[in-house]
XYZ file of C-alpha atoms in Angstrom:
433
model
C 0.000 0.000 0.000
C 1.280 3.452 -0.895
C -0.176 6.410 1.052
C -1.455 9.323 -0.912
C 0.228 12.716 -0.684
C -2.472 14.081 1.657
C -2.097 11.155 4.062
C 1.679 11.535 4.149
C 1.242 15.161 5.192
C -1.168 14.157 7.966
C 1.170 11.469 9.238
C 4.165 13.825 8.994
C 2.405 16.531 11.020
C 1.482 13.980 13.695
C 5.065 12.761 13.910
C 6.434 16.298 14.235
C 3.882 17.125 16.945
C 4.791 13.989 18.887
C 8.489 14.850 18.607
C 7.788 18.416 19.786
C 5.772 17.171 22.735
C 8.426 14.615 23.615
C 11.259 17.169 23.433
C 9.758 19.438 26.164
C 11.318 22.426 24.412
C 8.175 24.512 24.893
C 9.013 28.227 24.501
C 12.578 27.318 23.512
C 11.282 26.289 20.065
C 12.158 29.829 18.941
C 15.857 29.276 19.789
C 17.313 27.999 16.529
C 20.578 28.442 14.667
C 18.747 30.787 12.305
C 17.461 33.020 15.114
C 20.775 33.507 16.921
C 23.107 36.428 16.347
C 26.104 35.228 14.287
C 28.548 36.573 16.877
C 26.297 36.232 19.935
C 24.713 38.962 22.014
C 26.722 42.136 21.675
C 28.723 42.815 24.817
C 27.678 39.601 26.550
C 29.957 37.084 24.859
C 33.320 37.119 23.171
C 32.438 36.871 19.423
C 35.262 34.491 18.372
C 34.420 32.038 21.158
C 30.720 32.204 20.250
C 31.382 31.525 16.579
C 33.535 28.505 17.466
C 30.795 27.192 19.761
C 28.069 27.756 17.157
C 30.064 25.952 14.459
C 30.787 22.999 16.747
C 27.104 22.796 17.715
C 25.993 22.815 14.072
C 28.381 19.988 13.248
C 27.118 18.025 16.233
C 23.460 18.535 15.258
C 24.122 16.881 11.874
C 25.760 13.832 13.433
C 25.158 13.668 17.214
C 27.683 11.199 18.591
C 29.226 11.234 22.053
C 28.934 14.224 24.368
C 29.079 17.943 23.683
C 29.882 20.031 26.780
C 29.180 23.783 26.556
C 30.563 25.919 29.390
C 30.706 29.644 30.042
C 29.374 32.473 32.256
C 25.680 33.288 32.465
C 24.349 35.254 29.507
C 26.852 33.981 26.945
C 24.283 31.920 25.011
C 24.785 28.343 26.241
C 21.058 27.564 26.466
C 20.363 29.037 23.014
C 23.060 26.892 21.427
C 21.835 23.736 23.200
C 18.201 24.468 22.271
C 19.243 25.111 18.653
C 20.759 21.614 18.520
C 17.535 20.116 19.892
C 15.345 22.089 17.471
C 17.477 21.053 14.497
C 17.118 17.382 15.479
C 13.341 17.681 15.884
C 13.112 19.351 12.461
C 15.046 16.410 11.035
C 12.540 13.994 12.594
C 14.837 12.758 15.339
C 13.755 12.368 19.009
C 15.511 14.523 21.601
C 14.759 15.321 25.240
C 15.576 18.812 26.575
C 15.471 19.426 30.333
C 17.156 21.730 32.828
C 18.850 19.875 35.679
C 17.020 21.760 38.503
C 13.626 21.070 36.822
C 14.512 17.409 36.331
C 15.379 16.974 40.004
C 12.198 18.789 41.096
C 10.160 16.446 38.867
C 11.932 13.432 40.334
C 11.194 14.558 43.889
C 7.524 15.137 42.989
C 7.149 11.658 41.510
C 8.741 10.137 44.605
C 6.115 11.876 46.748
C 3.283 10.796 44.418
C 4.341 7.135 44.406
C 2.791 6.728 47.860
C -0.316 8.872 47.314
C -1.186 7.828 43.741
C 0.080 4.358 42.752
C -1.595 4.734 39.340
C 0.172 8.004 38.488
C 3.611 8.621 37.011
C 6.154 6.587 38.937
C 9.724 7.563 39.726
C 11.300 4.555 38.045
C 9.405 5.259 34.837
C 10.547 8.891 34.765
C 14.130 7.963 35.596
C 14.256 5.338 32.855
C 12.662 7.825 30.432
C 15.586 10.235 31.020
C 18.581 7.903 31.155
C 17.479 5.989 28.043
C 16.530 9.030 25.920
C 17.940 8.564 22.392
C 19.326 12.105 22.642
C 19.416 14.098 25.896
C 20.154 17.791 26.497
C 20.825 18.695 30.144
C 20.820 22.464 30.671
C 22.276 24.330 33.665
C 24.291 21.508 35.183
C 25.675 22.676 38.515
C 22.843 25.103 39.343
C 20.941 22.451 41.327
C 20.989 22.398 45.133
C 24.181 20.653 46.242
C 22.490 17.878 48.242
C 23.778 14.331 48.372
C 20.547 13.019 46.813
C 20.722 15.482 43.903
C 24.379 14.711 43.229
C 23.632 10.985 43.324
C 20.796 11.204 40.791
C 22.763 13.393 38.382
C 25.702 11.024 38.668
C 23.463 8.032 37.925
C 22.028 9.662 34.813
C 25.403 10.665 33.423
C 27.187 7.445 34.381
C 24.517 5.399 32.590
C 24.756 7.496 29.440
C 28.551 7.584 29.552
C 28.832 3.800 29.809
C 26.484 3.339 26.824
C 27.938 6.225 24.786
C 24.478 7.796 24.428
C 24.458 11.222 22.692
C 24.270 13.935 25.339
C 24.624 17.729 25.422
C 25.553 19.434 28.710
C 25.624 23.146 29.520
C 27.220 24.494 32.682
C 28.419 27.767 34.177
C 31.002 25.905 36.232
C 34.662 25.708 35.326
C 35.876 22.190 34.627
C 37.900 22.268 37.872
C 34.697 22.899 39.846
C 32.895 19.782 38.597
C 32.721 16.690 40.827
C 35.608 14.292 40.233
C 33.550 11.558 38.539
C 31.874 13.991 36.161
C 35.144 15.776 35.422
C 36.734 12.535 34.239
C 33.818 11.987 31.850
C 33.645 15.443 30.307
C 37.417 15.493 29.786
C 37.480 12.067 28.110
C 38.624 12.893 24.549
C 37.188 9.624 23.216
C 33.602 10.651 23.983
C 33.450 14.361 24.905
C 34.002 17.549 22.970
C 34.245 20.665 25.103
C 33.510 24.196 23.893
C 33.951 27.213 26.138
C 32.209 30.566 25.776
C 34.066 33.621 27.050
C 32.362 36.661 28.536
C 32.413 39.716 26.325
C 33.629 43.194 27.148
C 30.725 45.044 28.720
C 29.161 41.918 30.181
C 29.980 43.111 33.638
C 27.348 42.240 36.221
C 28.017 45.046 38.694
C 26.141 43.285 41.494
C 28.363 40.215 41.212
C 31.531 42.291 40.799
C 30.772 44.073 44.056
C 30.524 47.628 42.684
C 27.504 49.519 41.454
C 27.439 51.727 38.377
C 27.652 54.995 40.327
C 30.851 53.861 42.083
C 32.453 52.789 38.832
C 31.578 56.096 37.184
C 32.787 58.209 40.091
C 36.024 56.381 40.935
C 38.299 56.318 37.907
C 41.944 57.212 37.362
C 40.809 60.416 35.666
C 38.829 61.556 38.723
C 41.559 60.831 41.292
C 43.195 63.995 42.671
C 46.880 63.320 43.355
C 47.217 66.718 45.027
C 45.474 65.286 48.084
C 43.225 67.162 50.446
C 43.961 70.699 51.548
C 47.032 70.866 53.717
C 48.844 67.909 52.144
C 52.614 68.225 52.229
C 54.805 67.547 49.214
C 55.965 64.283 50.782
C 52.360 63.186 51.345
C 51.455 64.068 47.758
C 54.411 61.987 46.604
C 53.010 58.903 48.356
C 49.686 59.352 46.554
C 51.388 59.816 43.210
C 53.550 56.700 43.673
C 50.527 54.525 44.479
C 48.507 56.035 41.616
C 51.268 55.468 39.039
C 51.859 51.863 40.142
C 48.133 51.096 40.146
C 47.685 52.494 36.654
C 50.527 50.332 35.332
C 49.078 47.305 37.117
C 45.638 47.966 35.592
C 47.063 47.973 32.081
C 48.912 44.684 32.603
C 47.972 42.980 35.886
C 50.889 40.986 37.287
C 51.764 40.264 40.886
C 50.022 41.956 43.819
C 49.571 45.557 44.937
C 49.161 46.319 48.644
C 48.059 49.895 49.427
C 48.100 50.915 53.083
C 47.229 54.152 54.823
C 44.693 55.882 57.039
C 41.028 56.237 56.172
C 40.155 58.704 53.429
C 43.436 58.865 51.475
C 41.950 57.305 48.313
C 42.866 53.619 48.567
C 39.358 52.422 47.614
C 39.178 55.002 44.809
C 42.376 53.688 43.199
C 41.304 50.053 43.689
C 37.958 50.813 41.994
C 39.792 52.542 39.137
C 41.758 49.305 38.609
C 38.457 47.396 38.497
C 37.168 49.829 35.842
C 40.083 49.104 33.533
C 39.816 45.352 34.074
C 36.112 45.387 33.168
C 36.877 47.324 29.992
C 39.529 44.749 29.089
C 36.990 41.939 29.517
C 38.643 40.224 32.484
C 36.709 38.606 35.317
C 37.189 40.873 38.319
C 35.715 40.744 41.820
C 35.767 43.650 44.283
C 35.078 42.671 47.886
C 35.043 44.716 51.087
C 36.610 42.098 53.365
C 33.947 42.097 56.136
C 31.239 41.777 53.445
C 33.196 38.972 51.776
C 33.197 36.956 54.992
C 29.460 37.580 55.453
C 28.907 36.360 51.892
C 30.803 33.137 52.616
C 28.881 32.573 55.842
C 25.560 32.930 53.992
C 26.746 30.411 51.403
C 26.698 27.711 54.086
C 22.898 28.040 54.339
C 20.975 25.130 52.724
C 18.917 27.610 50.663
C 21.987 29.301 49.203
C 21.605 29.328 45.385
C 25.217 28.318 44.782
C 26.631 26.762 47.949
C 29.819 27.574 49.825
C 32.252 25.503 47.751
C 31.176 27.078 44.482
C 31.205 30.654 45.817
C 34.627 30.197 47.392
C 36.040 28.705 44.192
C 34.770 31.651 42.132
C 36.449 34.121 44.495
C 39.695 32.147 44.737
C 40.086 31.722 40.993
C 38.819 34.980 39.453
C 41.323 36.665 37.148
C 41.701 39.788 39.308
C 40.603 39.977 42.952
C 40.393 43.238 44.897
C 40.216 42.932 48.696
C 39.240 46.265 50.231
C 40.115 47.090 53.863
C 41.891 43.901 54.878
C 42.174 43.900 58.661
C 38.768 45.540 59.217
C 37.070 42.148 59.657
C 36.148 40.683 63.039
C 39.090 38.562 64.158
C 37.651 35.080 64.552
C 39.433 31.790 63.930
C 37.009 30.967 61.083
C 37.479 34.346 59.373
C 41.259 34.103 59.534
C 41.169 30.532 58.238
C 39.175 31.550 55.154
C 41.439 34.530 54.487
C 44.452 32.267 54.917
C 43.076 29.774 52.381
C 42.253 32.565 49.943
C 45.609 34.336 50.193
C 47.671 31.142 50.094
C 45.836 29.885 47.001
C 46.174 33.115 45.027
C 49.804 33.522 46.070
C 50.677 29.982 44.963
C 48.795 30.412 41.669
C 50.294 33.902 41.183
C 46.859 35.371 40.445
C 46.754 39.199 40.227
C 45.427 40.638 43.489
C 44.887 44.131 44.887
C 44.678 44.682 48.644
C 43.913 47.840 50.590
C 44.413 48.108 54.319
C 44.849 50.581 57.125
C 47.836 48.557 58.340
C 51.356 48.697 56.950
C 52.877 45.280 56.348
C 55.505 45.775 59.040
C 52.638 46.239 61.506
C 50.343 43.541 60.059
C 51.452 40.664 62.252
C 50.904 42.707 65.396
C 47.782 44.690 64.491
C 46.095 43.237 61.435
C 45.591 39.507 62.053
C 44.991 37.025 64.827
C 47.897 35.055 66.226
C 46.676 31.848 64.587
C 47.583 32.768 60.993
C 49.619 35.942 61.469
C 52.880 34.472 60.248
C 51.413 32.484 57.331
C 49.433 35.416 55.924
C 51.964 38.145 56.608
C 54.759 36.035 55.112
C 53.008 35.964 51.736
C 52.053 39.612 51.838
C 55.702 40.510 52.512
C 56.954 38.427 49.569
C 59.111 41.061 47.898
C 59.326 39.022 44.687
C 55.600 39.359 44.130
C 54.012 42.121 46.237
C 54.318 45.879 45.703
C 53.567 47.806 48.892
C 52.614 51.480 48.755
C 51.995 53.572 51.836
C 49.518 56.397 51.214
C 49.549 59.281 53.690
C 47.559 62.513 53.416
C 44.682 64.321 55.121
C 41.263 62.701 54.757
C 39.742 63.551 51.340
C 36.263 63.441 52.833
C 37.012 66.499 54.977
C 37.573 68.736 51.980
C 35.571 71.931 52.290
C 34.741 71.447 55.973
C 35.189 74.486 58.158
C 38.300 74.215 60.288
C 36.403 75.803 63.203
C 34.081 72.802 63.301
C 36.901 70.315 63.775
C 39.368 70.132 66.607
C 42.931 69.504 65.547
C 44.107 66.002 66.315
C 47.494 64.478 66.825
C 48.811 62.450 63.906
C 48.717 58.713 64.464
C 51.705 56.397 64.004
C 50.696 55.405 60.499
C 50.523 59.011 59.328
C 53.834 59.831 61.004
C 55.442 57.233 58.726
C 54.756 59.401 55.675
C 58.255 60.743 56.160
C 59.651 57.255 55.617
C 60.034 55.413 52.306
C 56.601 55.575 50.590
C 56.807 52.334 48.632
C 58.351 48.885 48.650
C 58.531 47.168 45.268
C 59.251 43.505 44.631
C 62.812 42.417 44.086
C 63.925 40.902 40.827
């Protein structure tokens, strides 16, 4: 029997509808290779990395074999690329299942609860089998799920099953490869089954809330707006300390290498210069984090909470490994054993990895062991900060900028503190070699 042309169209439309329903793409049906910008969203993704990822995804969609792992920061287009692969397969009449990892785990939990209340409804084993045996599976947002033992176990079971059977699978994740669990990392780095493509953030894709600075701060605190003349009453020697720190920071911002440690009393412009460095790094497209140290420790404490969206390990890894880290007001934190331990881990890691770091403090390094840290880690932290092969130290001494324009009659004169008295000493200590 040969179907007529009309019947073939009816059958074809039914098949396509069933494939659409099975795919669970829903509103993502609009995300195709044809609908994406050739170079990605302007300012959100590095165009060359996006073009490489798009080309690799198109090749994969024609012949989906093994795994394709797409990684990169949020907003770079990972989900669009993965959905485009799924839509291309559906258009070609091939079955594919698209699901985000958090939604999959929520669905699994719901079916577990329903198994007891509704034995006739969808059962957990049926759903689980449906996912692990899918002819083609796209798992979006791997790593965003709550880091519970149950969730990690289920994700591991799904991926281990598909890895052992070499089932075609697409994964997207915002995590760096080093942040993935050990078992998963060995799978996604297996060159015999996995192809990895990485999307880079574009210049202008700076999420100010995650960087730690808002737009008004970034606009107000630049190298162009910094006044090296200091506040009224600054001596020539005090102005020289500001100029030395400013010049070194500007050079560091253009080509970040080593560490810069700026110390001095409140109001001399340390935070302004550190923010100016962040401005340049953002413009150059680097990942930069600016953290006021007490706020940083509060952020890490909150990450321990079960409802934290990312979890402590992930947040700490992001901070430890960012391209440029700026720690503002080191020594202002409450001196607890836990706080000093986390700072110790952070400083030791970045020192060993030689990652560019900027630190501001009210404490000169010679005084740090006595005044800036607890006894528990004083030597370990101060030793790295005093590494003259890697750390530039600049003392900044001048009257408080924030008192500019205030009437002298409203303020009583005060005696200079020890830190300010040291303005007459050498203003900077540069690394040796």
